[in-house]
Amino acid sequence: MAVTKRRTTRSTAPKAPALPGKDELIRYYRDMLLIRRFEEKAGQMYGMGLIGGFCHLYIGQEAVVVGIQAAMRETDSVITSYRDHGHMLACGMDAKGVMAELTGRAGGYSKGKGGSMHMFSREKKFYGGHGIVAAQVPIGAGLGFAHKYLNDGGLNACYMGDGAINQGQVYETFNMAALWKLPTLFVIENNKYAMGTAQARASAGELYERGSAYGIPGYQVNGMDVLEVKEAADKAIAHIREGNGPVILEMKTYRYRGHSMSDPAKYRTKEEVNKMRSESDPIDNLKKLLLDKGITDEDALKVIDREVKDIVTEAADFATTSPEPDPSELWTDVLVEA
């Protein structure tokens, strides 16, 4: 008996994305720069002992969340794992509240009780920040289900890492999302090393094809280029909004720091990291495009840099002067009052 194979996933075509307008390009640059400077400051504060526990920085991956969020609407929701500071900022959450949560202060988004990995904002429809690998994936499908049930026109962007993609609950989620045609965008942030093991040693096949058994289309995208990310997100989100169910986007990206602040990252060479920084940095490459195309000039970019540094400095000051949570807060937010 002849068997016909139906290919449901593919890599994106290698063509240059359309160039957005000046204001949009400047916004991408500013948003990525804010994440970069915020994370650099968080790293400094961790080294000074002002931030405790785990701290996973997003330096190098900024183009992914900025490009994805630029394609979304206010009705959409977001959920991610523990490398979440950049996602909060891209969702429009206040840098002061994010930094104050890192330092465990009452002015933080979780009242200083959640720390780096557990922050939420109902106002911005950001539902975490989850410290267990892949725990956010089924919740992301649940948020997609809520959007469909409420018929509010929204979708959920569910971010996960390349280490999470091998978890069993991911495939249970893919199955349900495909069956019910849930409006969920699954974003795999493939930074190549998960917690410290190279993707090639841990994952067989192409990650963007992992939904093919369920008929979920998947695409591989250069996650170091915010314009390519935005274009891919636009297409995927349009497909989802038309009622066709979930889409997988595998973002080929790279983290410059270790898995967390306690990781010396000895599983890769300094030469490899420096090569990525010099050739593929999302912020430097967008800056070069802005200057080469005559869209803006060095003086205007310096103004943006100063504004961003002021925001981060203010956030750090707030995070160190905001009071610690009152001991009575230990008993709050544990159960929902009926």
Tab-separated table of C-alpha atoms in Angstrom:
chain	number	residue	atom	x	y	z
A	1	MET	CA	0.000	0.000	0.000
A	2	ALA	CA	1.398	3.385	-0.963
A	3	VAL	CA	1.880	5.867	1.841
A	4	THR	CA	1.776	9.623	1.228
A	5	LYS	CA	3.812	11.720	3.630
A	6	ARG	CA	2.387	15.090	4.524
A	7	ARG	CA	5.003	17.614	5.560
A	8	THR	CA	3.598	20.131	7.999
A	9	THR	CA	6.716	22.035	9.005
A	10	ARG	CA	9.441	23.897	7.221
A	11	SER	CA	12.207	26.406	7.691
A	12	THR	CA	11.528	29.992	6.670
A	13	ALA	CA	12.807	31.094	3.280
A	14	PRO	CA	16.125	32.995	3.372
A	15	LYS	CA	14.914	36.362	2.123
A	16	ALA	CA	15.313	39.814	3.594
A	17	PRO	CA	12.258	41.011	5.570
A	18	ALA	CA	10.465	44.206	4.603
A	19	LEU	CA	11.812	47.290	6.326
A	20	PRO	CA	9.319	48.893	8.763
A	21	GLY	CA	8.950	52.621	9.252
A	22	LYS	CA	11.371	54.774	11.238
A	23	ASP	CA	9.323	54.950	14.442
A	24	GLU	CA	8.886	51.182	14.539
A	25	LEU	CA	12.576	50.525	13.962
A	26	ILE	CA	13.556	53.014	16.656
A	27	ARG	CA	11.122	51.324	19.054
A	28	TYR	CA	12.706	47.928	18.416
A	29	TYR	CA	16.131	49.383	19.095
A	30	ARG	CA	15.033	51.080	22.303
A	31	ASP	CA	13.153	48.037	23.611
A	32	MET	CA	16.096	45.710	22.995
A	33	LEU	CA	18.524	48.190	24.510
A	34	LEU	CA	16.345	48.550	27.618
A	35	ILE	CA	16.389	44.780	28.139
A	36	ARG	CA	20.161	44.642	27.601
A	37	ARG	CA	20.938	47.468	30.042
A	38	PHE	CA	18.455	46.152	32.598
A	39	GLU	CA	20.001	42.699	32.530
A	40	GLU	CA	23.518	44.093	32.748
A	41	LYS	CA	22.502	46.047	35.850
A	42	ALA	CA	20.786	42.979	37.322
A	43	GLY	CA	24.009	41.024	36.824
A	44	GLN	CA	25.974	43.743	38.635
A	45	MET	CA	23.519	43.810	41.524
A	46	TYR	CA	23.632	40.033	41.802
A	47	GLY	CA	27.404	40.204	42.066
A	48	MET	CA	27.046	42.775	44.848
A	49	GLY	CA	24.766	40.462	46.809
A	50	LEU	CA	21.689	42.656	46.317
A	51	ILE	CA	19.876	39.906	44.397
A	52	GLY	CA	19.718	36.416	45.844
A	53	GLY	CA	18.635	33.003	44.639
A	54	PHE	CA	18.658	32.159	40.954
A	55	CYS	CA	19.008	34.831	38.284
A	56	HIS	CA	18.832	33.948	34.580
A	57	LEU	CA	19.810	36.770	32.244
A	58	TYR	CA	18.436	37.333	28.733
A	59	ILE	CA	21.494	39.068	27.269
A	60	GLY	CA	21.824	38.159	23.581
A	61	GLN	CA	18.243	36.981	23.083
A	62	GLU	CA	16.528	40.378	23.057
A	63	ALA	CA	15.388	40.239	19.428
A	64	VAL	CA	13.145	37.252	20.092
A	65	VAL	CA	10.760	38.744	22.605
A	66	VAL	CA	10.839	42.257	21.115
A	67	GLY	CA	9.980	40.939	17.648
A	68	ILE	CA	7.241	38.619	18.905
A	69	GLN	CA	5.629	41.186	21.183
A	70	ALA	CA	5.644	43.777	18.399
A	71	ALA	CA	3.298	41.500	16.456
A	72	MET	CA	0.836	41.051	19.320
A	73	ARG	CA	-2.203	42.957	20.588
A	74	GLU	CA	-3.255	44.134	24.046
A	75	THR	CA	-5.848	41.336	24.179
A	76	ASP	CA	-3.093	38.689	23.917
A	77	SER	CA	-1.425	36.989	26.876
A	78	VAL	CA	2.146	35.883	27.543
A	79	ILE	CA	3.719	33.123	29.596
A	80	THR	CA	7.323	32.010	29.807
A	81	SER	CA	9.901	30.191	31.911
A	82	TYR	CA	12.440	31.517	34.417
A	83	ARG	CA	14.500	33.626	31.954
A	84	ASP	CA	11.727	36.164	32.102
A	85	HIS	CA	12.935	39.710	32.847
A	86	GLY	CA	13.117	40.641	29.162
A	87	HIS	CA	9.619	39.330	28.512
A	88	MET	CA	8.192	41.485	31.296
A	89	LEU	CA	9.839	44.615	29.957
A	90	ALA	CA	8.686	43.805	26.407
A	91	CYS	CA	5.129	43.456	27.748
A	92	GLY	CA	5.329	46.983	29.098
A	93	MET	CA	5.812	46.130	32.762
A	94	ASP	CA	7.547	48.821	34.834
A	95	ALA	CA	11.314	48.329	35.179
A	96	LYS	CA	11.118	49.514	38.805
A	97	GLY	CA	8.648	46.797	39.759
A	98	VAL	CA	10.654	44.112	37.978
A	99	MET	CA	13.953	45.119	39.592
A	100	ALA	CA	12.348	45.470	43.024
A	101	GLU	CA	11.084	41.921	42.762
A	102	LEU	CA	14.611	40.760	41.983
A	103	THR	CA	15.800	42.343	45.232
A	104	GLY	CA	12.856	40.926	47.191
A	105	ARG	CA	11.234	44.264	48.008
A	106	ALA	CA	7.602	45.128	48.653
A	107	GLY	CA	7.527	47.315	45.547
A	108	GLY	CA	8.093	44.305	43.312
A	109	TYR	CA	5.452	42.799	41.072
A	110	SER	CA	4.978	39.845	43.447
A	111	LYS	CA	5.411	41.986	46.567
A	112	GLY	CA	8.981	40.757	46.955
A	113	LYS	CA	7.888	37.161	47.526
A	114	GLY	CA	8.489	35.675	44.090
A	115	GLY	CA	11.944	36.769	43.089
A	116	SER	CA	13.473	36.467	39.628
A	117	MET	CA	11.486	33.480	38.417
A	118	HIS	CA	7.965	34.224	39.647
A	119	MET	CA	6.489	37.526	38.552
A	120	PHE	CA	3.019	38.243	37.215
A	121	SER	CA	0.972	41.147	35.932
A	122	ARG	CA	-2.731	40.708	35.247
A	123	GLU	CA	-2.821	44.248	33.862
A	124	LYS	CA	-0.271	43.385	31.172
A	125	LYS	CA	-1.588	39.819	30.764
A	126	PHE	CA	1.785	38.399	31.746
A	127	TYR	CA	1.322	35.125	33.604
A	128	GLY	CA	4.914	34.275	34.626
A	129	GLY	CA	7.795	33.436	35.077
A	130	HIS	CA	7.804	29.672	35.959
A	131	GLY	CA	10.740	28.005	37.646
A	132	ILE	CA	10.021	24.404	36.601
A	133	VAL	CA	11.231	23.462	33.122
A	134	ALA	CA	8.261	23.314	30.699
A	135	ALA	CA	5.686	23.894	33.470
A	136	GLN	CA	4.436	26.971	31.618
A	137	VAL	CA	3.602	25.084	28.410
A	138	PRO	CA	0.324	23.417	29.481
A	139	ILE	CA	-0.667	26.630	31.257
A	140	GLY	CA	-0.035	28.492	28.003
A	141	ALA	CA	-2.456	26.167	26.234
A	142	GLY	CA	-4.912	26.816	29.056
A	143	LEU	CA	-4.619	30.538	28.454
A	144	GLY	CA	-5.190	29.878	24.755
A	145	PHE	CA	-8.293	27.887	25.690
A	146	ALA	CA	-9.515	30.820	27.797
A	147	HIS	CA	-9.087	33.202	24.856
A	148	LYS	CA	-11.099	30.860	22.644
A	149	TYR	CA	-13.780	30.205	25.266
A	150	LEU	CA	-14.222	33.905	25.985
A	151	ASN	CA	-14.077	34.718	22.265
A	152	ASP	CA	-12.021	37.810	23.062
A	153	GLY	CA	-9.922	37.658	19.882
A	154	GLY	CA	-6.734	37.076	21.847
A	155	LEU	CA	-4.033	34.444	21.700
A	156	ASN	CA	-1.320	33.235	24.030
A	157	ALA	CA	2.384	33.445	23.290
A	158	CYS	CA	3.991	30.560	25.171
A	159	TYR	CA	7.779	30.811	25.339
A	160	MET	CA	10.004	27.852	26.177
A	161	GLY	CA	13.669	26.937	25.832
A	162	ASP	CA	15.374	24.226	23.814
A	163	GLY	CA	15.840	22.278	27.053
A	164	ALA	CA	12.094	22.259	27.702
A	165	ILE	CA	11.176	20.858	24.307
A	166	ASN	CA	12.061	17.288	25.353
A	167	GLN	CA	9.639	17.275	28.290
A	168	GLY	CA	6.667	14.935	27.980
A	169	GLN	CA	4.076	17.508	29.041
A	170	VAL	CA	5.001	19.581	25.988
A	171	TYR	CA	3.654	16.881	23.669
A	172	GLU	CA	0.512	16.309	25.688
A	173	THR	CA	-0.026	20.042	25.296
A	174	PHE	CA	0.671	19.993	21.558
A	175	ASN	CA	-1.910	17.228	21.157
A	176	MET	CA	-4.643	19.112	23.023
A	177	ALA	CA	-3.813	22.435	21.367
A	178	ALA	CA	-4.039	20.844	17.918
A	179	LEU	CA	-7.242	18.930	18.690
A	180	TRP	CA	-9.023	22.015	19.969
A	181	LYS	CA	-7.342	24.455	17.568
A	182	LEU	CA	-6.261	26.639	20.433
A	183	PRO	CA	-4.972	30.144	19.642
A	184	THR	CA	-1.482	29.487	21.003
A	185	LEU	CA	1.878	30.522	19.589
A	186	PHE	CA	4.580	28.179	20.878
A	187	VAL	CA	7.946	29.960	20.772
A	188	ILE	CA	11.046	27.806	21.232
A	189	GLU	CA	13.946	30.038	22.245
A	190	ASN	CA	16.775	27.801	21.095
A	191	ASN	CA	19.902	29.347	22.611
A	192	LYS	CA	21.815	26.119	21.847
A	193	TYR	CA	22.769	25.057	25.370
A	194	ALA	CA	19.668	24.621	27.568
A	195	MET	CA	21.097	24.377	31.107
A	196	GLY	CA	24.556	23.487	29.799
A	197	THR	CA	24.202	20.652	27.305
A	198	ALA	CA	24.511	21.443	23.609
A	199	GLN	CA	21.255	21.001	21.739
A	200	ALA	CA	22.936	18.679	19.225
A	201	ARG	CA	23.770	16.281	22.067
A	202	ALA	CA	20.330	16.369	23.667
A	203	SER	CA	17.706	16.719	20.932
A	204	ALA	CA	17.254	14.545	17.849
A	205	GLY	CA	15.911	16.154	14.696
A	206	GLU	CA	14.772	19.711	14.116
A	207	LEU	CA	12.939	21.403	16.963
A	208	TYR	CA	10.539	23.310	14.730
A	209	GLU	CA	9.284	19.974	13.405
A	210	ARG	CA	8.297	18.667	16.836
A	211	GLY	CA	4.621	19.445	16.233
A	212	SER	CA	4.414	17.655	12.880
A	213	ALA	CA	2.825	14.519	14.385
A	214	TYR	CA	-0.091	16.709	15.461
A	215	GLY	CA	-0.334	18.724	12.258
A	216	ILE	CA	1.060	21.865	13.888
A	217	PRO	CA	3.026	23.952	11.388
A	218	GLY	CA	6.487	24.992	12.512
A	219	TYR	CA	9.091	27.423	11.238
A	220	GLN	CA	12.741	28.057	12.035
A	221	VAL	CA	13.709	31.725	12.336
A	222	ASN	CA	16.898	33.709	12.830
A	223	GLY	CA	16.235	34.832	16.381
A	224	MET	CA	19.170	37.259	16.330
A	225	ASP	CA	17.416	39.520	13.809
A	226	VAL	CA	14.421	41.406	15.197
A	227	LEU	CA	13.061	42.111	11.704
A	228	GLU	CA	13.022	38.435	10.763
A	229	VAL	CA	11.390	37.593	14.084
A	230	LYS	CA	8.689	40.226	13.578
A	231	GLU	CA	7.940	39.051	10.027
A	232	ALA	CA	7.697	35.405	11.097
A	233	ALA	CA	5.503	36.350	14.063
A	234	ASP	CA	3.154	38.360	11.840
A	235	LYS	CA	2.599	35.355	9.573
A	236	ALA	CA	2.212	32.856	12.394
A	237	ILE	CA	-0.177	35.058	14.352
A	238	ALA	CA	-2.305	35.754	11.274
A	239	HIS	CA	-2.613	31.972	10.773
A	240	ILE	CA	-3.672	31.534	14.404
A	241	ARG	CA	-6.181	34.401	14.383
A	242	GLU	CA	-7.881	32.861	11.361
A	243	GLY	CA	-8.874	29.946	13.605
A	244	ASN	CA	-6.349	27.428	12.308
A	245	GLY	CA	-4.908	26.464	15.685
A	246	PRO	CA	-1.375	26.674	17.083
A	247	VAL	CA	1.932	27.398	15.363
A	248	ILE	CA	5.493	26.650	16.486
A	249	LEU	CA	8.309	29.143	15.917
A	250	GLU	CA	11.830	27.957	16.669
A	251	MET	CA	14.017	30.983	17.288
A	252	LYS	CA	17.703	30.275	16.673
A	253	THR	CA	19.233	32.574	19.259
A	254	TYR	CA	22.148	32.689	21.697
A	255	ARG	CA	22.691	33.680	25.318
A	256	TYR	CA	25.974	35.411	26.067
A	257	ARG	CA	25.998	34.591	29.767
A	258	GLY	CA	25.762	31.212	31.482
A	259	HIS	CA	22.471	29.468	32.144
A	260	SER	CA	22.230	31.430	35.389
A	261	MET	CA	24.530	33.761	37.269
A	262	SER	CA	26.053	30.743	39.029
A	263	ASP	CA	27.006	29.039	35.745
A	264	PRO	CA	30.596	29.619	34.515
A	265	ALA	CA	29.600	28.243	31.062
A	266	LYS	CA	32.732	26.147	30.603
A	267	TYR	CA	30.929	23.949	28.080
A	268	ARG	CA	31.681	26.460	25.304
A	269	THR	CA	34.652	28.566	24.315
A	270	LYS	CA	35.143	32.300	24.756
A	271	GLU	CA	35.948	32.444	21.046
A	272	GLU	CA	32.492	31.111	20.213
A	273	VAL	CA	30.779	33.698	22.393
A	274	ASN	CA	32.904	36.538	21.029
A	275	LYS	CA	32.173	35.457	17.464
A	276	MET	CA	28.426	35.575	18.118
A	277	ARG	CA	28.735	38.980	19.783
A	278	SER	CA	30.784	40.464	16.956
A	279	GLU	CA	28.816	39.008	14.048
A	280	SER	CA	25.239	38.443	15.214
A	281	ASP	CA	24.435	40.821	18.054
A	282	PRO	CA	20.799	41.899	17.528
A	283	ILE	CA	21.269	45.401	18.909
A	284	ASP	CA	24.534	46.212	17.149
A	285	ASN	CA	23.210	44.924	13.826
A	286	LEU	CA	20.017	46.961	14.066
A	287	LYS	CA	22.069	50.018	15.034
A	288	LYS	CA	24.233	49.507	11.940
A	289	LEU	CA	21.142	49.253	9.748
A	290	LEU	CA	19.691	52.442	11.241
A	291	LEU	CA	22.901	54.337	10.530
A	292	ASP	CA	23.677	52.820	7.131
A	293	LYS	CA	20.170	53.541	5.842
A	294	GLY	CA	20.272	57.094	7.144
A	295	ILE	CA	17.197	56.430	9.301
A	296	THR	CA	18.794	58.133	12.291
A	297	ASP	CA	22.200	59.313	13.476
A	298	GLU	CA	24.643	58.658	16.301
A	299	ASP	CA	23.470	61.649	18.325
A	300	ALA	CA	19.852	60.454	18.337
A	301	LEU	CA	20.919	56.953	19.377
A	302	LYS	CA	23.021	58.404	22.200
A	303	VAL	CA	19.913	60.186	23.473
A	304	ILE	CA	18.056	56.853	23.526
A	305	ASP	CA	20.966	55.232	25.330
A	306	ARG	CA	20.925	57.930	28.023
A	307	GLU	CA	17.157	57.610	28.452
A	308	VAL	CA	17.444	53.846	28.846
A	309	LYS	CA	20.300	54.153	31.347
A	310	ASP	CA	18.231	56.643	33.378
A	311	ILE	CA	15.316	54.182	33.484
A	312	VAL	CA	17.585	51.376	34.662
A	313	THR	CA	19.333	53.572	37.234
A	314	GLU	CA	15.959	54.679	38.621
A	315	ALA	CA	14.837	51.041	38.754
A	316	ALA	CA	17.975	50.016	40.643
A	317	ASP	CA	17.562	52.876	43.125
A	318	PHE	CA	13.931	51.941	43.706
A	319	ALA	CA	14.865	48.289	44.122
A	320	THR	CA	17.332	49.065	46.884
A	321	THR	CA	15.241	51.649	48.761
A	322	SER	CA	11.816	50.017	48.591
A	323	PRO	CA	11.027	48.376	51.980
A	324	GLU	CA	11.195	44.642	52.477
A	325	PRO	CA	7.825	42.837	52.716
A	326	ASP	CA	6.142	42.959	56.089
A	327	PRO	CA	6.302	39.573	57.867
A	328	SER	CA	2.493	39.404	57.690
A	329	GLU	CA	2.820	39.027	53.903
A	330	LEU	CA	4.021	35.470	54.523
A	331	TRP	CA	0.394	34.438	54.908
A	332	THR	CA	-1.139	36.424	52.036
A	333	ASP	CA	-1.744	35.322	48.427
A	334	VAL	CA	-1.680	31.649	49.431
A	335	LEU	CA	-5.359	30.826	48.927
A	336	VAL	CA	-8.032	32.541	46.881
A	337	GLU	CA	-10.822	33.912	49.034
A	338	ALA	CA	-14.240	32.668	47.909
